[in-house]
mmCIF file with all atom_site columns, C-alpha atoms in Angstrom:
data_model
loop_
_atom_site.group_PDB
_atom_site.id
_atom_site.type_symbol
_atom_site.label_atom_id
_atom_site.label_alt_id
_atom_site.label_comp_id
_atom_site.label_asym_id
_atom_site.label_entity_id
_atom_site.label_seq_id
_atom_site.pdbx_PDB_ins_code
_atom_site.Cartn_x
_atom_site.Cartn_y
_atom_site.Cartn_z
_atom_site.occupancy
_atom_site.B_iso_or_equiv
_atom_site.pdbx_formal_charge
_atom_site.auth_seq_id
_atom_site.auth_comp_id
_atom_site.auth_asym_id
_atom_site.auth_atom_id
_atom_site.pdbx_PDB_model_num
ATOM 1   C CA . MET A 1 1   ? 24.711 -14.955 20.426  1.00 0.00 ? 1   MET A CA 1
ATOM 2   C CA . ALA A 1 2   ? 21.975 -13.125 18.540  1.00 0.00 ? 2   ALA A CA 1
ATOM 3   C CA . SER A 1 3   ? 21.339 -14.358 15.014  1.00 0.00 ? 3   SER A CA 1
ATOM 4   C CA . VAL A 1 4   ? 19.483 -12.951 12.032  1.00 0.00 ? 4   VAL A CA 1
ATOM 5   C CA . SER A 1 5   ? 17.005 -15.139 10.146  1.00 0.00 ? 5   SER A CA 1
ATOM 6   C CA . ASN A 1 6   ? 14.307 -14.997 7.461   1.00 0.00 ? 6   ASN A CA 1
ATOM 7   C CA . VAL A 1 7   ? 15.697 -11.895 5.741   1.00 0.00 ? 7   VAL A CA 1
ATOM 8   C CA . ARG A 1 8   ? 13.445 -10.818 2.852   1.00 0.00 ? 8   ARG A CA 1
ATOM 9   C CA . LEU A 1 9   ? 13.886 -7.764  0.605   1.00 0.00 ? 9   LEU A CA 1
ATOM 10  C CA . ARG A 1 10  ? 11.096 -6.066  -1.339  1.00 0.00 ? 10  ARG A CA 1
ATOM 11  C CA . MET A 1 11  ? 11.630 -3.076  -3.627  1.00 0.00 ? 11  MET A CA 1
ATOM 12  C CA . GLY A 1 12  ? 9.458  -1.019  -5.924  1.00 0.00 ? 12  GLY A CA 1
ATOM 13  C CA . ARG A 1 13  ? 8.650  2.361   -7.378  1.00 0.00 ? 13  ARG A CA 1
ATOM 14  C CA . ARG A 1 14  ? 6.525  4.910   -5.458  1.00 0.00 ? 14  ARG A CA 1
ATOM 15  C CA . THR A 1 15  ? 6.556  7.791   -7.946  1.00 0.00 ? 15  THR A CA 1
ATOM 16  C CA . ALA A 1 16  ? 8.447  8.674   -11.129 1.00 0.00 ? 16  ALA A CA 1
ATOM 17  C CA . THR A 1 17  ? 11.491 9.677   -9.040  1.00 0.00 ? 17  THR A CA 1
ATOM 18  C CA . LEU A 1 18  ? 11.033 7.772   -5.770  1.00 0.00 ? 18  LEU A CA 1
ATOM 19  C CA . GLU A 1 19  ? 11.610 4.113   -4.971  1.00 0.00 ? 19  GLU A CA 1
ATOM 20  C CA . PHE A 1 20  ? 11.308 2.107   -1.761  1.00 0.00 ? 20  PHE A CA 1
ATOM 21  C CA . ALA A 1 21  ? 13.143 -0.761  -0.131  1.00 0.00 ? 21  ALA A CA 1
ATOM 22  C CA . GLU A 1 22  ? 11.558 -2.869  2.592   1.00 0.00 ? 22  GLU A CA 1
ATOM 23  C CA . VAL A 1 23  ? 13.457 -5.497  4.567   1.00 0.00 ? 23  VAL A CA 1
ATOM 24  C CA . SER A 1 24  ? 11.776 -7.894  6.981   1.00 0.00 ? 24  SER A CA 1
ATOM 25  C CA . PHE A 1 25  ? 13.704 -10.234 9.275   1.00 0.00 ? 25  PHE A CA 1
ATOM 26  C CA . ASN A 1 26  ? 13.866 -11.858 12.696  1.00 0.00 ? 26  ASN A CA 1
ATOM 27  C CA . ILE A 1 27  ? 16.482 -11.427 15.398  1.00 0.00 ? 27  ILE A CA 1
ATOM 28  C CA . ASN A 1 28  ? 16.843 -14.514 17.613  1.00 0.00 ? 28  ASN A CA 1
ATOM 29  C CA . PHE A 1 29  ? 18.342 -13.987 21.070  1.00 0.00 ? 29  PHE A CA 1
ATOM 30  C CA . SER A 1 30  ? 19.975 -16.466 23.459  1.00 0.00 ? 30  SER A CA 1
ATOM 31  C CA . SER A 1 31  ? 18.409 -17.054 26.884  1.00 0.00 ? 31  SER A CA 1
ATOM 32  C CA . SER A 1 32  ? 21.288 -15.145 28.512  1.00 0.00 ? 32  SER A CA 1
ATOM 33  C CA . GLU A 1 33  ? 20.792 -12.145 26.192  1.00 0.00 ? 33  GLU A CA 1
ATOM 34  C CA . VAL A 1 34  ? 17.089 -12.129 27.068  1.00 0.00 ? 34  VAL A CA 1
ATOM 35  C CA . ALA A 1 35  ? 17.756 -12.511 30.808  1.00 0.00 ? 35  ALA A CA 1
ATOM 36  C CA . HIS A 1 36  ? 20.187 -9.562  30.801  1.00 0.00 ? 36  HIS A CA 1
ATOM 37  C CA . ASN A 1 37  ? 18.143 -7.558  28.271  1.00 0.00 ? 37  ASN A CA 1
ATOM 38  C CA . LEU A 1 38  ? 21.385 -6.665  26.459  1.00 0.00 ? 38  LEU A CA 1
ATOM 39  C CA . ALA A 1 39  ? 21.470 -3.776  24.013  1.00 0.00 ? 39  ALA A CA 1
ATOM 40  C CA . PHE A 1 40  ? 22.394 -4.449  20.379  1.00 0.00 ? 40  PHE A CA 1
ATOM 41  C CA . GLY A 1 41  ? 23.300 -2.190  17.489  1.00 0.00 ? 41  GLY A CA 1
ATOM 42  C CA . LEU A 1 42  ? 21.126 -3.108  14.484  1.00 0.00 ? 42  LEU A CA 1
ATOM 43  C CA . TYR A 1 43  ? 22.264 -2.002  11.013  1.00 0.00 ? 43  TYR A CA 1
ATOM 44  C CA . THR A 1 44  ? 20.467 -2.480  7.689   1.00 0.00 ? 44  THR A CA 1
ATOM 45  C CA . VAL A 1 45  ? 22.105 -1.561  4.359   1.00 0.00 ? 45  VAL A CA 1
ATOM 46  C CA . LEU A 1 46  ? 21.095 -1.870  0.691   1.00 0.00 ? 46  LEU A CA 1
ATOM 47  C CA . PHE A 1 47  ? 23.560 -2.839  -2.066  1.00 0.00 ? 47  PHE A CA 1
ATOM 48  C CA . GLU A 1 48  ? 23.247 -3.236  -5.812  1.00 0.00 ? 48  GLU A CA 1
ATOM 49  C CA . ILE A 1 49  ? 25.080 -6.461  -6.647  1.00 0.00 ? 49  ILE A CA 1
ATOM 50  C CA . ASP A 1 50  ? 27.333 -6.619  -9.716  1.00 0.00 ? 50  ASP A CA 1
ATOM 51  C CA . ASP A 1 51  ? 28.547 -9.990  -10.989 1.00 0.00 ? 51  ASP A CA 1
ATOM 52  C CA . SER A 1 52  ? 29.029 -12.299 -7.972  1.00 0.00 ? 52  SER A CA 1
ATOM 53  C CA . LEU A 1 53  ? 28.492 -11.103 -4.412  1.00 0.00 ? 53  LEU A CA 1
ATOM 54  C CA . ASP A 1 54  ? 31.620 -9.289  -3.171  1.00 0.00 ? 54  ASP A CA 1
ATOM 55  C CA . VAL A 1 55  ? 33.536 -10.287 -0.044  1.00 0.00 ? 55  VAL A CA 1
ATOM 56  C CA . TYR A 1 56  ? 32.368 -8.091  2.850   1.00 0.00 ? 56  TYR A CA 1
ATOM 57  C CA . HIS A 1 57  ? 34.302 -7.256  6.023   1.00 0.00 ? 57  HIS A CA 1
ATOM 58  C CA . ARG A 1 58  ? 32.578 -5.701  9.022   1.00 0.00 ? 58  ARG A CA 1
ATOM 59  C CA . ASN A 1 59  ? 34.500 -3.175  11.107  1.00 0.00 ? 59  ASN A CA 1
ATOM 60  C CA . GLN A 1 60  ? 32.924 -3.075  14.530  1.00 0.00 ? 60  GLN A CA 1
ATOM 61  C CA . ASN A 1 61  ? 34.065 -0.954  17.431  1.00 0.00 ? 61  ASN A CA 1
ATOM 62  C CA . GLY A 1 62  ? 31.504 -1.913  20.019  1.00 0.00 ? 62  GLY A CA 1
ATOM 63  C CA . ALA A 1 63  ? 27.804 -2.209  19.266  1.00 0.00 ? 63  ALA A CA 1
ATOM 64  C CA . PHE A 1 64  ? 27.278 1.368   18.210  1.00 0.00 ? 64  PHE A CA 1
ATOM 65  C CA . ASN A 1 65  ? 30.101 2.056   15.763  1.00 0.00 ? 65  ASN A CA 1
ATOM 66  C CA . HIS A 1 66  ? 29.905 0.052   12.545  1.00 0.00 ? 66  HIS A CA 1
ATOM 67  C CA . SER A 1 67  ? 31.254 0.280   9.008   1.00 0.00 ? 67  SER A CA 1
ATOM 68  C CA . LEU A 1 68  ? 31.615 -2.047  6.028   1.00 0.00 ? 68  LEU A CA 1
ATOM 69  C CA . GLU A 1 69  ? 34.431 -2.562  3.588   1.00 0.00 ? 69  GLU A CA 1
ATOM 70  C CA . TRP A 1 70  ? 34.296 -4.898  0.629   1.00 0.00 ? 70  TRP A CA 1
ATOM 71  C CA . LYS A 1 71  ? 36.552 -6.449  -1.983  1.00 0.00 ? 71  LYS A CA 1
ATOM 72  C CA . ALA A 1 72  ? 35.230 -6.811  -5.513  1.00 0.00 ? 72  ALA A CA 1
ATOM 73  C CA . ASN A 1 73  ? 34.369 -10.217 -6.890  1.00 0.00 ? 73  ASN A CA 1
ATOM 74  C CA . GLY A 1 74  ? 34.252 -9.081  -10.527 1.00 0.00 ? 74  GLY A CA 1
ATOM 75  C CA . ASP A 1 75  ? 32.667 -5.621  -10.822 1.00 0.00 ? 75  ASP A CA 1
ATOM 76  C CA . LYS A 1 76  ? 32.449 -4.036  -7.335  1.00 0.00 ? 76  LYS A CA 1
ATOM 77  C CA . ASP A 1 77  ? 28.996 -4.009  -5.704  1.00 0.00 ? 77  ASP A CA 1
ATOM 78  C CA . ASP A 1 78  ? 27.469 -0.555  -5.262  1.00 0.00 ? 78  ASP A CA 1
ATOM 79  C CA . PHE A 1 79  ? 26.422 0.860   -1.906  1.00 0.00 ? 79  PHE A CA 1
ATOM 80  C CA . VAL A 1 80  ? 22.896 2.233   -2.406  1.00 0.00 ? 80  VAL A CA 1
ATOM 81  C CA . ASN A 1 81  ? 21.674 3.467   0.971   1.00 0.00 ? 81  ASN A CA 1
ATOM 82  C CA . TRP A 1 82  ? 21.724 2.954   4.732   1.00 0.00 ? 82  TRP A CA 1
ATOM 83  C CA . LEU A 1 83  ? 18.169 1.809   5.396   1.00 0.00 ? 83  LEU A CA 1
ATOM 84  C CA . ASP A 1 84  ? 18.306 1.976   9.185   1.00 0.00 ? 84  ASP A CA 1
ATOM 85  C CA . SER A 1 85  ? 20.479 1.917   12.288  1.00 0.00 ? 85  SER A CA 1
ATOM 86  C CA . ARG A 1 86  ? 19.096 1.670   15.799  1.00 0.00 ? 86  ARG A CA 1
ATOM 87  C CA . VAL A 1 87  ? 19.573 0.201   19.250  1.00 0.00 ? 87  VAL A CA 1
ATOM 88  C CA . ILE A 1 88  ? 17.384 -2.787  20.138  1.00 0.00 ? 88  ILE A CA 1
ATOM 89  C CA . ARG A 1 89  ? 16.910 -5.065  23.157  1.00 0.00 ? 89  ARG A CA 1
ATOM 90  C CA . PRO A 1 90  ? 15.203 -8.456  23.535  1.00 0.00 ? 90  PRO A CA 1
ATOM 91  C CA . ASN A 1 91  ? 12.652 -6.960  25.969  1.00 0.00 ? 91  ASN A CA 1
ATOM 92  C CA . GLY A 1 92  ? 11.781 -10.432 27.276  1.00 0.00 ? 92  GLY A CA 1
ATOM 93  C CA . ASP A 1 93  ? 11.391 -12.070 23.840  1.00 0.00 ? 93  ASP A CA 1
ATOM 94  C CA . SER A 1 94  ? 13.647 -14.758 22.380  1.00 0.00 ? 94  SER A CA 1
ATOM 95  C CA . THR A 1 95  ? 12.683 -13.619 18.856  1.00 0.00 ? 95  THR A CA 1
ATOM 96  C CA . ARG A 1 96  ? 11.819 -10.149 17.617  1.00 0.00 ? 96  ARG A CA 1
ATOM 97  C CA . SER A 1 97  ? 10.546 -9.387  14.123  1.00 0.00 ? 97  SER A CA 1
ATOM 98  C CA . PHE A 1 98  ? 11.393 -6.215  12.235  1.00 0.00 ? 98  PHE A CA 1
ATOM 99  C CA . THR A 1 99  ? 10.277 -4.544  9.043   1.00 0.00 ? 99  THR A CA 1
ATOM 100 C CA . ILE A 1 100 ? 12.494 -1.684  7.870   1.00 0.00 ? 100 ILE A CA 1
ATOM 101 C CA . ARG A 1 101 ? 11.189 0.506   5.049   1.00 0.00 ? 101 ARG A CA 1
ATOM 102 C CA . LYS A 1 102 ? 12.797 3.528   3.447   1.00 0.00 ? 102 LYS A CA 1
ATOM 103 C CA . ASP A 1 103 ? 11.819 5.707   0.480   1.00 0.00 ? 103 ASP A CA 1
ATOM 104 C CA . PHE A 1 104 ? 14.620 7.244   -1.579  1.00 0.00 ? 104 PHE A CA 1
ATOM 105 C CA . ASN A 1 105 ? 15.786 7.987   -5.102  1.00 0.00 ? 105 ASN A CA 1
ATOM 106 C CA . VAL A 1 106 ? 17.865 5.042   -6.352  1.00 0.00 ? 106 VAL A CA 1
ATOM 107 C CA . GLY A 1 107 ? 19.440 7.264   -9.023  1.00 0.00 ? 107 GLY A CA 1
ATOM 108 C CA . ASN A 1 108 ? 20.338 6.497   -12.626 1.00 0.00 ? 108 ASN A CA 1
ATOM 109 C CA . GLN A 1 109 ? 19.572 2.897   -13.486 1.00 0.00 ? 109 GLN A CA 1
ATOM 110 C CA . GLU A 1 110 ? 20.425 0.653   -16.402 1.00 0.00 ? 110 GLU A CA 1
ATOM 111 C CA . ALA A 1 111 ? 17.712 -0.173  -18.937 1.00 0.00 ? 111 ALA A CA 1
ATOM 112 C CA . GLY A 1 112 ? 17.356 -3.766  -17.690 1.00 0.00 ? 112 GLY A CA 1
ATOM 113 C CA . ASN A 1 113 ? 17.038 -5.424  -14.325 1.00 0.00 ? 113 ASN A CA 1
ATOM 114 C CA . GLU A 1 114 ? 19.593 -4.848  -11.590 1.00 0.00 ? 114 GLU A CA 1
ATOM 115 C CA . GLU A 1 115 ? 20.206 -7.093  -8.604  1.00 0.00 ? 115 GLU A CA 1
ATOM 116 C CA . TYR A 1 116 ? 19.862 -5.857  -5.031  1.00 0.00 ? 116 TYR A CA 1
ATOM 117 C CA . ARG A 1 117 ? 20.507 -7.329  -1.608  1.00 0.00 ? 117 ARG A CA 1
ATOM 118 C CA . ALA A 1 118 ? 19.931 -6.036  1.886   1.00 0.00 ? 118 ALA A CA 1
ATOM 119 C CA . TYR A 1 119 ? 22.536 -6.657  4.574   1.00 0.00 ? 119 TYR A CA 1
ATOM 120 C CA . VAL A 1 120 ? 21.447 -6.928  8.226   1.00 0.00 ? 120 VAL A CA 1
ATOM 121 C CA . ASN A 1 121 ? 23.990 -6.928  11.068  1.00 0.00 ? 121 ASN A CA 1
ATOM 122 C CA . VAL A 1 122 ? 23.277 -7.089  14.805  1.00 0.00 ? 122 VAL A CA 1
ATOM 123 C CA . ILE A 1 123 ? 26.116 -6.423  17.274  1.00 0.00 ? 123 ILE A CA 1
ATOM 124 C CA . PRO A 1 124 ? 25.903 -7.002  21.061  1.00 0.00 ? 124 PRO A CA 1
ATOM 125 C CA . GLU A 1 125 ? 26.900 -4.293  23.499  1.00 0.00 ? 125 GLU A CA 1
ATOM 126 C CA . ILE A 1 126 ? 29.324 -6.782  25.070  1.00 0.00 ? 126 ILE A CA 1
ATOM 127 C CA . THR A 1 127 ? 32.296 -6.895  22.719  1.00 0.00 ? 127 THR A CA 1
ATOM 128 C CA . THR A 1 128 ? 36.053 -7.031  23.052  1.00 0.00 ? 128 THR A CA 1
ATOM 129 C CA . GLY A 1 129 ? 37.799 -4.205  24.855  1.00 0.00 ? 129 GLY A CA 1
ATOM 130 C CA . GLN A 1 130 ? 40.953 -2.872  23.251  1.00 0.00 ? 130 GLN A CA 1
ATOM 131 C CA . ALA A 1 131 ? 43.164 0.190   23.229  1.00 0.00 ? 131 ALA A CA 1
ATOM 132 C CA . TRP A 1 132 ? 46.688 1.305   22.332  1.00 0.00 ? 132 TRP A CA 1
ATOM 133 C CA . SER A 1 133 ? 49.167 2.469   24.972  1.00 0.00 ? 133 SER A CA 1
ATOM 134 C CA . ASN A 1 134 ? 51.082 5.711   24.733  1.00 0.00 ? 134 ASN A CA 1
ATOM 135 C CA . GLN A 1 135 ? 53.929 5.780   22.190  1.00 0.00 ? 135 GLN A CA 1
ATOM 136 C CA . LEU A 1 136 ? 57.489 5.876   23.461  1.00 0.00 ? 136 LEU A CA 1
ATOM 137 C CA . SER A 1 137 ? 60.600 7.116   21.698  1.00 0.00 ? 137 SER A CA 1
ATOM 138 C CA . ILE A 1 138 ? 63.498 5.481   23.497  1.00 0.00 ? 138 ILE A CA 1
ATOM 139 C CA . ASN A 1 139 ? 67.001 4.205   22.775  1.00 0.00 ? 139 ASN A CA 1
ATOM 140 C CA . LEU A 1 140 ? 67.469 0.892   24.569  1.00 0.00 ? 140 LEU A CA 1
ATOM 141 C CA . GLY A 1 141 ? 70.942 0.265   23.042  1.00 0.00 ? 141 GLY A CA 1
#
């Protein structure tokens, strides 16, 4: 199963109204994933963290349909921006390195420091299959 390692976030100001976020990380693939050159959905998101890190729940419907929900742990963390989403493959490598950078306006900020974290999620194209049947209205009495 692919794993994410060495995640590092850098942020800074580009102009008076434009900031940047840059996330670097490695994706480590199993030998089977490399041999089959499986496709993966790769998602990178930026959050502003309030109080303690919230509890996050990933909603995945295959590799290419992803959303996040979270439950506050104190003051709810703030979604800032999707930094990137793409399809990747091992392409013969057991480890691939990525650097994702995006410029954007962070918006109104407090006077002091704020805490940020980047979230990286990689989802294989081979996931569970599921579906609902048709709905019946029937009296079995």
